[in-house]
Each structure stands twice: as C-alpha cells, then as structure tokens.
Short mmCIF file of C-alpha atoms in Angstrom, two decimals:
data_model
loop_
_atom_site.label_atom_id
_atom_site.label_comp_id
_atom_site.label_asym_id
_atom_site.label_seq_id
_atom_site.Cartn_x
_atom_site.Cartn_y
_atom_site.Cartn_z
CA UNK U 128 -73.30 39.98 139.03
CA UNK U 129 -75.29 36.83 139.22
CA UNK U 130 -73.68 35.60 135.98
CA UNK U 131 -70.19 36.27 137.31
CA UNK U 132 -70.97 34.47 140.56
CA UNK U 133 -72.36 31.55 138.63
CA UNK U 134 -69.22 31.34 136.52
CA UNK U 135 -66.97 31.47 139.61
CA UNK U 136 -69.03 28.76 141.27
CA UNK U 137 -68.81 26.61 138.20
CA UNK U 138 -65.03 27.06 138.07
CA UNK U 139 -64.69 26.12 141.73
CA UNK U 140 -66.85 23.06 141.19
CA UNK U 141 -64.83 21.90 138.18
CA UNK U 142 -61.54 22.48 140.03
CA UNK U 143 -62.81 20.51 143.00
CA UNK U 144 -63.76 17.64 140.77
CA UNK U 145 -60.32 17.70 139.14
CA UNK U 146 -58.60 17.72 142.53
CA UNK U 147 -60.77 14.89 143.75
CA UNK U 148 -60.06 12.87 140.62
CA UNK U 149 -56.33 13.41 140.97
CA UNK U 150 -56.32 12.39 144.61
CA UNK U 151 -58.19 9.10 144.22
CA UNK U 152 -56.14 6.03 143.37
CA UNK U 153 -57.03 2.37 142.83
CA UNK U 154 -54.49 -0.25 143.92
CA UNK U 155 -54.98 -3.66 142.32
CA UNK U 156 -55.01 -6.89 144.31
CA UNK U 157 -51.55 -7.95 143.09
CA UNK U 158 -50.00 -4.49 143.77
CA UNK U 159 -48.85 -2.37 146.70
CA UNK U 160 -48.66 1.43 146.55
CA UNK U 161 -45.68 3.36 147.93
CA UNK U 162 -46.64 6.97 148.77
CA UNK U 163 -43.94 9.68 148.70
CA UNK U 164 -44.78 12.87 150.62
CA UNK U 165 -42.58 15.70 149.39
CA UNK U 166 -40.26 13.00 148.03
CA UNK U 167 -39.96 11.17 151.36
CA UNK U 168 -41.20 7.74 152.29
CA UNK U 169 -39.29 7.51 155.57
CA UNK U 170 -39.11 9.94 158.45
CA UNK U 171 -36.39 9.85 161.06
CA UNK U 172 -35.00 6.59 159.73
CA UNK U 173 -38.39 4.86 160.08
CA UNK U 174 -41.16 4.18 157.63
CA UNK U 175 -43.79 6.92 157.62
CA UNK U 176 -47.33 5.87 158.59
CA UNK U 177 -49.51 4.91 155.63
CA UNK U 178 -46.49 5.04 153.37
CA UNK U 179 -47.45 1.65 151.87
CA UNK U 180 -51.07 1.39 150.72
CA UNK U 181 -52.90 -1.92 150.59
CA UNK U 182 -54.98 -3.04 147.58
CA UNK U 183 -58.24 -1.16 147.13
CA UNK U 184 -59.46 2.44 146.83
CA UNK U 185 -57.18 5.03 148.46
CA UNK U 186 -56.62 8.79 148.33
CA UNK U 187 -53.53 10.96 148.37
CA UNK U 188 -53.05 14.67 148.86
CA UNK U 189 -52.53 16.31 145.46
CA UNK U 190 -49.25 18.12 144.86
CA UNK U 191 -47.94 16.99 148.27
CA UNK U 192 -47.96 13.23 147.72
CA UNK U 193 -47.08 10.92 144.86
CA UNK U 194 -47.80 7.19 144.75
CA UNK U 195 -45.84 4.52 142.85
CA UNK U 196 -47.26 1.02 142.41
CA UNK U 197 -45.15 -2.13 142.79
CA UNK U 198 -46.29 -5.55 141.55
CA UNK U 199 -46.15 -8.44 144.02
CA UNK U 200 -46.57 -11.14 141.37
CA UNK U 201 -43.93 -13.75 140.64
CA UNK U 202 -41.89 -12.62 137.65
CA UNK U 203 -40.39 -15.11 135.21
CA UNK U 204 -37.21 -13.88 133.57
CA UNK U 205 -35.02 -15.71 131.13
CA UNK U 206 -31.26 -15.45 131.59
CA UNK U 207 -29.35 -15.14 128.28
CA UNK U 208 -26.98 -17.97 127.44
CA UNK U 209 -23.57 -17.60 129.05
CA UNK U 210 -20.36 -19.03 127.62
CA UNK U 211 -17.90 -20.46 130.10
CA UNK U 212 -15.23 -23.07 130.75
CA UNK U 213 -15.95 -25.76 133.30
CA UNK U 214 -13.55 -27.00 135.95
CA UNK U 215 -12.43 -29.85 133.65
CA UNK U 216 -11.68 -27.41 130.77
CA UNK U 217 -14.78 -27.98 128.61
CA UNK U 218 -16.35 -25.03 126.80
CA UNK U 219 -20.12 -24.90 127.38
CA UNK U 220 -23.00 -22.49 126.88
CA UNK U 221 -25.66 -22.45 129.60
CA UNK U 222 -28.94 -20.53 129.82
CA UNK U 223 -31.36 -20.46 132.74
CA UNK U 224 -34.73 -19.18 134.01
CA UNK U 225 -35.19 -17.15 137.22
CA UNK U 226 -38.45 -16.86 139.21
CA UNK U 227 -38.58 -13.95 141.70
CA UNK U 228 -41.03 -11.59 143.40
CA UNK U 229 -40.95 -8.40 145.47
CA UNK U 230 -41.39 -8.93 149.22
CA UNK U 231 -40.52 -5.36 150.36
CA UNK U 232 -41.92 -2.67 148.02
CA UNK U 233 -40.07 0.20 149.75
CA UNK U 234 -36.63 -1.44 149.30
CA UNK U 235 -37.41 -2.42 145.72
CA UNK U 236 -38.22 1.21 144.88
CA UNK U 237 -35.75 3.11 147.07
CA UNK U 238 -32.62 0.93 147.23
CA UNK U 239 -32.32 -0.08 143.57
CA UNK U 240 -33.08 1.84 140.41
CA UNK U 241 -34.57 -1.05 138.36
CA UNK U 242 -34.85 -4.27 140.30
CA UNK U 243 -35.74 -6.33 137.21
CA UNK U 244 -32.60 -5.33 135.28
CA UNK U 245 -30.49 -5.71 138.42
CA UNK U 246 -31.74 -9.25 139.03
CA UNK U 247 -30.94 -10.14 135.40
CA UNK U 248 -27.35 -8.93 135.76
CA UNK U 249 -26.89 -10.79 139.04
CA UNK U 250 -28.24 -13.97 137.44
CA UNK U 251 -25.77 -13.74 134.53
CA UNK U 252 -22.71 -13.16 136.72
CA UNK U 253 -23.75 -15.89 139.18
CA UNK U 254 -24.31 -18.35 136.33
CA UNK U 255 -20.83 -17.74 134.96
CA UNK U 256 -19.33 -18.19 138.42
CA UNK U 257 -21.12 -21.51 138.95
CA UNK U 258 -20.04 -22.77 135.50
CA UNK U 259 -16.39 -22.19 136.40
CA UNK U 260 -16.74 -24.05 139.71
CA UNK U 261 -18.51 -27.15 138.34
CA UNK U 262 -17.41 -29.84 135.90
CA UNK U 263 -19.26 -31.11 132.84
CA UNK U 264 -20.70 -34.15 134.60
CA UNK U 265 -22.34 -31.97 137.27
CA UNK U 266 -23.86 -29.64 134.68
CA UNK U 267 -25.37 -32.57 132.78
CA UNK U 268 -26.41 -34.96 135.56
CA UNK U 269 -26.67 -32.89 138.78
CA UNK U 270 -28.73 -29.90 137.71
CA UNK U 271 -30.72 -29.80 140.94
CA UNK U 272 -27.50 -29.20 142.85
CA UNK U 273 -26.46 -26.41 140.46
CA UNK U 274 -29.94 -24.82 140.74
CA UNK U 275 -29.76 -24.71 144.54
CA UNK U 276 -26.28 -23.21 144.44
CA UNK U 277 -27.42 -20.48 142.04
CA UNK U 278 -30.47 -19.68 144.16
CA UNK U 279 -28.39 -19.30 147.34
CA UNK U 280 -25.88 -16.99 145.62
CA UNK U 281 -28.55 -14.74 144.07
CA UNK U 282 -30.85 -14.65 147.10
CA UNK U 283 -28.02 -13.47 149.34
CA UNK U 284 -27.55 -10.43 147.11
CA UNK U 285 -31.16 -9.51 146.35
CA UNK U 286 -33.39 -10.33 149.33
CA UNK U 287 -31.81 -8.22 152.07
CA UNK U 288 -30.76 -5.01 150.24
CA UNK U 289 -33.37 -4.98 147.43
CA UNK U 290 -36.38 -6.70 148.96
CA UNK U 291 -36.54 -9.22 146.08
CA UNK U 292 -36.95 -12.92 146.89
CA UNK U 293 -35.50 -15.48 144.44
CA UNK U 294 -38.02 -18.31 144.49
CA UNK U 295 -36.40 -20.69 142.02
CA UNK U 296 -33.59 -20.92 139.46
CA UNK U 297 -33.67 -23.53 136.70
CA UNK U 298 -30.95 -24.37 134.16
CA UNK U 299 -32.78 -24.60 130.85
CA UNK U 300 -30.16 -25.91 128.45
CA UNK U 301 -26.48 -26.88 128.35
CA UNK U 302 -24.87 -26.69 124.90
CA UNK U 303 -21.71 -28.72 124.29
CA UNK U 304 -19.22 -28.45 121.40
CA UNK U 305 -19.83 -30.77 118.45
CA UNK U 306 -16.56 -32.60 119.02
CA UNK U 307 -17.51 -33.37 122.61
CA UNK U 308 -20.94 -34.62 121.48
CA UNK U 309 -19.34 -37.00 118.97
CA UNK U 310 -16.90 -38.30 121.59
CA UNK U 311 -19.70 -38.96 124.06
CA UNK U 312 -21.74 -40.72 121.36
CA UNK U 313 -18.80 -43.00 120.49
CA UNK U 314 -18.25 -43.77 124.16
CA UNK U 315 -21.91 -44.67 124.68
CA UNK U 316 -21.91 -46.81 121.52
CA UNK U 317 -18.80 -48.70 122.63
CA UNK U 318 -20.32 -49.33 126.05
CA UNK U 319 -23.52 -50.67 124.50
CA UNK U 320 -21.54 -52.91 122.17
CA UNK U 321 -19.54 -54.30 125.11
CA UNK U 322 -22.70 -55.09 127.05
CA UNK U 323 -24.31 -56.71 124.02
CA UNK U 324 -21.33 -59.01 123.47
CA UNK U 325 -21.17 -60.01 127.13
CA UNK U 326 -24.90 -60.74 127.22
CA UNK U 327 -24.61 -62.83 124.04
CA UNK U 328 -21.73 -64.81 125.52
CA UNK U 329 -23.69 -65.34 128.73
CA UNK U 330 -26.64 -66.63 126.70
CA UNK U 331 -24.42 -69.05 124.83
CA UNK U 332 -23.01 -70.27 128.14
CA UNK U 333 -26.46 -70.95 129.58
CA UNK U 334 -27.59 -72.61 126.34
CA UNK U 335 -24.57 -74.91 126.43
CA UNK U 336 -25.44 -75.91 129.99
CA UNK U 337 -28.99 -76.80 128.99
CA UNK U 338 -27.81 -78.68 125.89
CA UNK U 339 -25.38 -80.64 128.05
CA UNK U 340 -28.19 -81.49 130.47
CA UNK U 341 -30.41 -82.59 127.58
CA UNK U 342 -27.66 -84.77 126.17
CA UNK U 343 -27.11 -86.26 129.63
CA UNK U 344 -30.77 -87.21 129.87
CA UNK U 345 -31.07 -88.56 126.31
CA UNK U 346 -27.92 -90.67 126.65
CA UNK U 347 -29.62 -92.80 129.30
CA UNK U 348 -32.25 -94.15 126.92
CA UNK U 349 -31.57 -94.91 123.21
CA UNK U 350 -35.28 -94.60 122.47
CA UNK U 351 -35.19 -90.91 123.40
CA UNK U 352 -32.42 -90.28 120.88
CA UNK U 353 -34.36 -92.21 118.25
CA UNK U 354 -37.49 -90.13 118.93
CA UNK U 355 -35.46 -86.94 118.65
CA UNK U 356 -34.09 -88.13 115.31
CA UNK U 357 -37.58 -88.83 114.03
CA UNK U 358 -38.75 -85.40 115.18
CA UNK U 359 -35.88 -83.79 113.26
CA UNK U 360 -36.89 -85.75 110.16
CA UNK U 361 -40.46 -84.47 110.50
CA UNK U 362 -39.27 -80.86 110.81
CA UNK U 363 -37.03 -81.16 107.77
CA UNK U 364 -39.69 -82.87 105.66
CA UNK U 365 -42.15 -80.05 106.39
CA UNK U 366 -40.01 -77.68 104.35
CA UNK U 367 -40.34 -77.77 100.57
CA UNK U 368 -36.77 -78.39 99.50
CA UNK U 369 -34.71 -81.10 97.84
CA UNK U 370 -32.95 -82.30 100.98
CA UNK U 371 -32.80 -86.10 101.29
CA UNK U 372 -32.59 -87.46 104.83
CA UNK U 373 -31.43 -91.03 105.45
CA UNK U 374 -32.13 -91.88 109.10
CA UNK U 375 -29.78 -94.42 110.63
CA UNK U 376 -31.26 -96.32 113.58
CA UNK U 377 -29.24 -96.16 116.72
CA UNK U 378 -29.66 -99.91 117.27
CA UNK U 379 -27.37 -100.58 114.32
CA UNK U 380 -24.61 -98.69 116.07
CA UNK U 381 -25.30 -100.67 119.23
CA UNK U 382 -24.98 -103.90 117.21
CA UNK U 383 -21.54 -102.89 115.96
CA UNK U 384 -20.51 -102.01 119.49
CA UNK U 385 -21.55 -105.42 120.79
CA UNK U 386 -19.72 -107.10 117.91
CA UNK U 387 -16.48 -105.28 118.74
CA UNK U 388 -15.33 -107.90 121.25
CA UNK U 389 -15.57 -109.21 124.80
CA UNK U 390 -12.93 -106.88 126.20
CA UNK U 391 -14.91 -103.91 125.12
CA UNK U 392 -18.04 -105.33 126.76
CA UNK U 393 -16.14 -106.04 129.96
CA UNK U 394 -14.76 -102.50 130.09
CA UNK U 395 -18.21 -101.14 129.27
CA UNK U 396 -19.71 -103.25 132.06
CA UNK U 397 -17.11 -101.91 134.46
CA UNK U 398 -17.85 -98.33 133.37
CA UNK U 399 -21.57 -98.90 133.83
CA UNK U 400 -20.95 -100.13 137.39
CA UNK U 401 -18.86 -97.06 138.20
CA UNK U 402 -21.27 -94.69 136.40
CA UNK U 403 -23.92 -93.08 138.68
CA UNK U 404 -27.57 -93.91 138.24
CA UNK U 405 -30.08 -92.03 136.13
CA UNK U 406 -31.74 -90.31 139.11
CA UNK U 407 -28.41 -89.03 140.38
CA UNK U 408 -27.38 -87.72 136.95
CA UNK U 409 -30.72 -85.98 136.47
CA UNK U 410 -30.44 -84.35 139.89
CA UNK U 411 -26.93 -83.16 139.06
CA UNK U 412 -28.10 -81.69 135.76
CA UNK U 413 -30.98 -79.87 137.49
CA UNK U 414 -28.55 -78.39 140.03
CA UNK U 415 -26.29 -77.10 137.24
CA UNK U 416 -29.27 -75.50 135.49
CA UNK U 417 -30.44 -73.86 138.72
CA UNK U 418 -26.97 -72.43 139.35
CA UNK U 419 -26.81 -71.06 135.79
CA UNK U 420 -30.26 -69.47 136.14
CA UNK U 421 -29.30 -67.75 139.40
CA UNK U 422 -26.40 -66.00 137.74
CA UNK U 423 -27.00 -62.50 136.41
CA UNK U 424 -27.72 -62.23 132.72
CA UNK U 425 -25.44 -59.23 132.21
CA UNK U 426 -21.95 -58.43 133.44
CA UNK U 427 -21.18 -54.99 134.81
CA UNK U 428 -17.52 -54.76 133.80
CA UNK U 429 -14.89 -56.54 131.75
CA UNK U 430 -13.38 -58.10 134.89
CA UNK U 431 -16.63 -60.06 135.46
CA UNK U 432 -16.11 -62.15 132.30
CA UNK U 433 -15.24 -65.74 133.34
CA UNK U 434 -11.90 -67.10 132.12
CA UNK U 435 -11.94 -69.22 128.99
CA UNK U 436 -10.33 -72.60 129.38
CA UNK U 437 -7.47 -73.13 126.95
CA UNK U 438 -6.99 -69.38 126.30
CA UNK U 439 -6.40 -67.82 129.71
CA UNK U 440 -4.23 -70.72 130.96
CA UNK U 441 -0.59 -70.84 129.87
CA UNK U 442 0.02 -73.29 127.08
CA UNK U 443 2.57 -76.04 127.54
CA UNK U 444 5.53 -75.90 125.27
CA UNK U 445 5.51 -78.47 122.55
CA UNK U 446 8.12 -81.12 122.49
CA UNK U 447 11.37 -80.24 120.85
CA UNK U 448 11.95 -80.99 117.23
CA UNK U 449 14.73 -83.37 118.19
CA UNK U 450 12.29 -85.62 120.08
CA UNK U 451 9.92 -85.77 117.15
CA UNK U 452 12.70 -86.82 114.80
CA UNK U 453 14.42 -90.13 115.14
CA UNK U 454 18.08 -90.48 116.05
CA UNK U 455 20.12 -90.36 112.90
CA UNK U 456 23.38 -92.10 112.30
CA UNK U 457 26.67 -90.36 112.42
CA UNK U 458 27.16 -90.43 108.65
CA UNK U 459 24.76 -88.05 106.88
CA UNK U 460 25.38 -89.73 103.54
CA UNK U 461 24.33 -93.10 104.85
CA UNK U 462 21.09 -91.59 106.12
CA UNK U 463 20.30 -90.05 102.75
CA UNK U 464 21.27 -93.13 100.67
CA UNK U 465 18.34 -95.44 99.88
CA UNK U 466 18.21 -98.98 101.18
CA UNK U 467 18.85 -101.41 98.27
CA UNK U 468 19.29 -104.64 100.22
CA UNK U 469 15.96 -106.00 99.05
CA UNK U 470 16.73 -105.51 95.35
CA UNK U 471 17.83 -108.63 93.34
CA UNK U 472 20.06 -108.67 90.35
CA UNK U 473 18.33 -109.56 87.07
CA UNK U 474 20.03 -112.41 85.21
CA UNK U 475 21.66 -111.41 81.94
#
C-alpha cells in the first residue's frame, strides 16, 4: 500500500509540475501578450481585464486560456517594384520601403488575419495609385511630397481598423525606360553646351573691354607702347625657335607723321584740343571696367544674350547696279567700239 501511495503521490507531483510549467509565460520587453479565455478576448463589447499582458513573467490558466504574443518593434518591409504610367504618359517602375509598428495588439490579432501581409498589399496598391496621379518630374524631384502622400493614404487604412501605425514611407528607386534616359541626357548635354558658349562669349566681351582700356592708356604715352614691344621681344626670344623679330621704333612712325604736312599737324592739333585729358580718359576706362565686372558671368536664358551690332540690325540695301555703272550712250555699238583717236597713221 505504501508503494502504491508513493506512486500516486509522485504522479500528482509530476502533473502539478507540468501544469505549472504550462501556465507560466515570459513576455519579452518588445512584446505584448494577448490572452484568450475560451477563445474570447472581449466581454460585452469591452476588453476583458488582464486580456493584454505587459512584459515580464505572467501566468495563465491551462486549458482555459491561451496567450498570443505580438511584437511592438518597428518592422521594415520592402515593397516590390510596381509598374505604372504617370500622369504625363511615361512608363516607370517604382519600389519603396515601409516602416510600421503595432500600436494596438488586440486589433492587430483580432481584426486582421496577417497584418504584415495586409500592410504589404496596401502599400503596393497605394503606390500604383500615387504613380498614376503624379508626373515624372514629381517622382524624380519631389520624392518627399510623394512619401507624405503615400503615408497618409496607408495610415488611414491601417491605423484605425488594424491597430498598425505607418511611421514612414520612402521611395527607394524610380526606373525609367532607356529611351527616356537618352533623351534626358541629350537635353542636359545641350543645356550645358549652351551655358558654356554663353559664358565663353561673356568672357570674350569682358576681355575686349579690358584690352580697349589698356589700349586707351597706352595710346597716351608712346614710351608705354615701346616698352610693351620690348617686353614682347623678350618673351619671343625666350623660346628656342627660328623666329626673327625686327622691332620698329614708334618714333620713326611719328617722324613720318610729322613729315606728312602742315594741314595734318593743324588737324591733329585741333583733335588734341577737342580730345579729353589723360585723367578723364583713365576714369572713363575704369568706369567701363567696373560696369563689366558687375555684370553676371553667366546668362540664364537665350534672351539674355546682348544683340550683336551689324548682325541683329537690318542691313541697308546696296546701291543699285545702275548707279555703280556709268551712263552709257544710246548706241551700244559705239560703247563697245574702241577709241582710236589717239592712233597715228604710219607713213608708207
């Protein structure tokens, strides 16, 4: 009898340990436990007390209760690439990334069968809808606006009924057709070429202004021109080549000018009286250089290019061919016959 009682006691002890082990549960820090009692988590339309267990050690009644754990961590889910046609009829392929987490464990378990799969399907359909409502420029340059629109559409569907909060939606990549890529590359190349040509022309314009100012200053003193000539000779002679430079002094040219005649000197004297002084000419040259420096170095559009004198103005019609030719006589034969009045007859 004692052996039978010992065996029964041992069986009861083992069964108690098994029941205790089955009733003890550990809920992790990032989880919440939803306890179903006879399959119910709500009673009378309200949540049953202690239906949601906090993280830590907890116990349930075996056979009567069942606990299901729900993660509260933020889940990162990639949305497969979706093909669509934008508002401006461009075929694109867009893929995105969705960040979401469960804020109501009871709704996430009771109201939807698999909240992860459901969120993926909602993300795909919403992405296709947004692609059809946006144009290509928005998809490429205004992604933040598209991301906010996607988040609002998805959050309206998931947060209230499913207890899932959409934290962020990011468009990962936008794939364009190869033909569209080549067209955009040609457009960008043409725009860069236009800007480069305009900048080069602007540089030439500023260089011409500075060269004109330098010529204005050097024309006031013949010694400056002579020094510039000597400096050019030094630069050329530094190179090892067979170039022969014959410098011509400027004073020789001045000598020929003075020998040209009195009238020329009188007109030159009159021009020198009417010509402004050196200080005034230097000040005018400095003002022109300052105005050229203040101008922008690059033009934004083709309309900003200044007109070119001689090309943009209408050309005057040349004089008629009748004015260039002399007035001929009435007899064409007399005009074509050579004039022999100066010839003399040779004696026989």
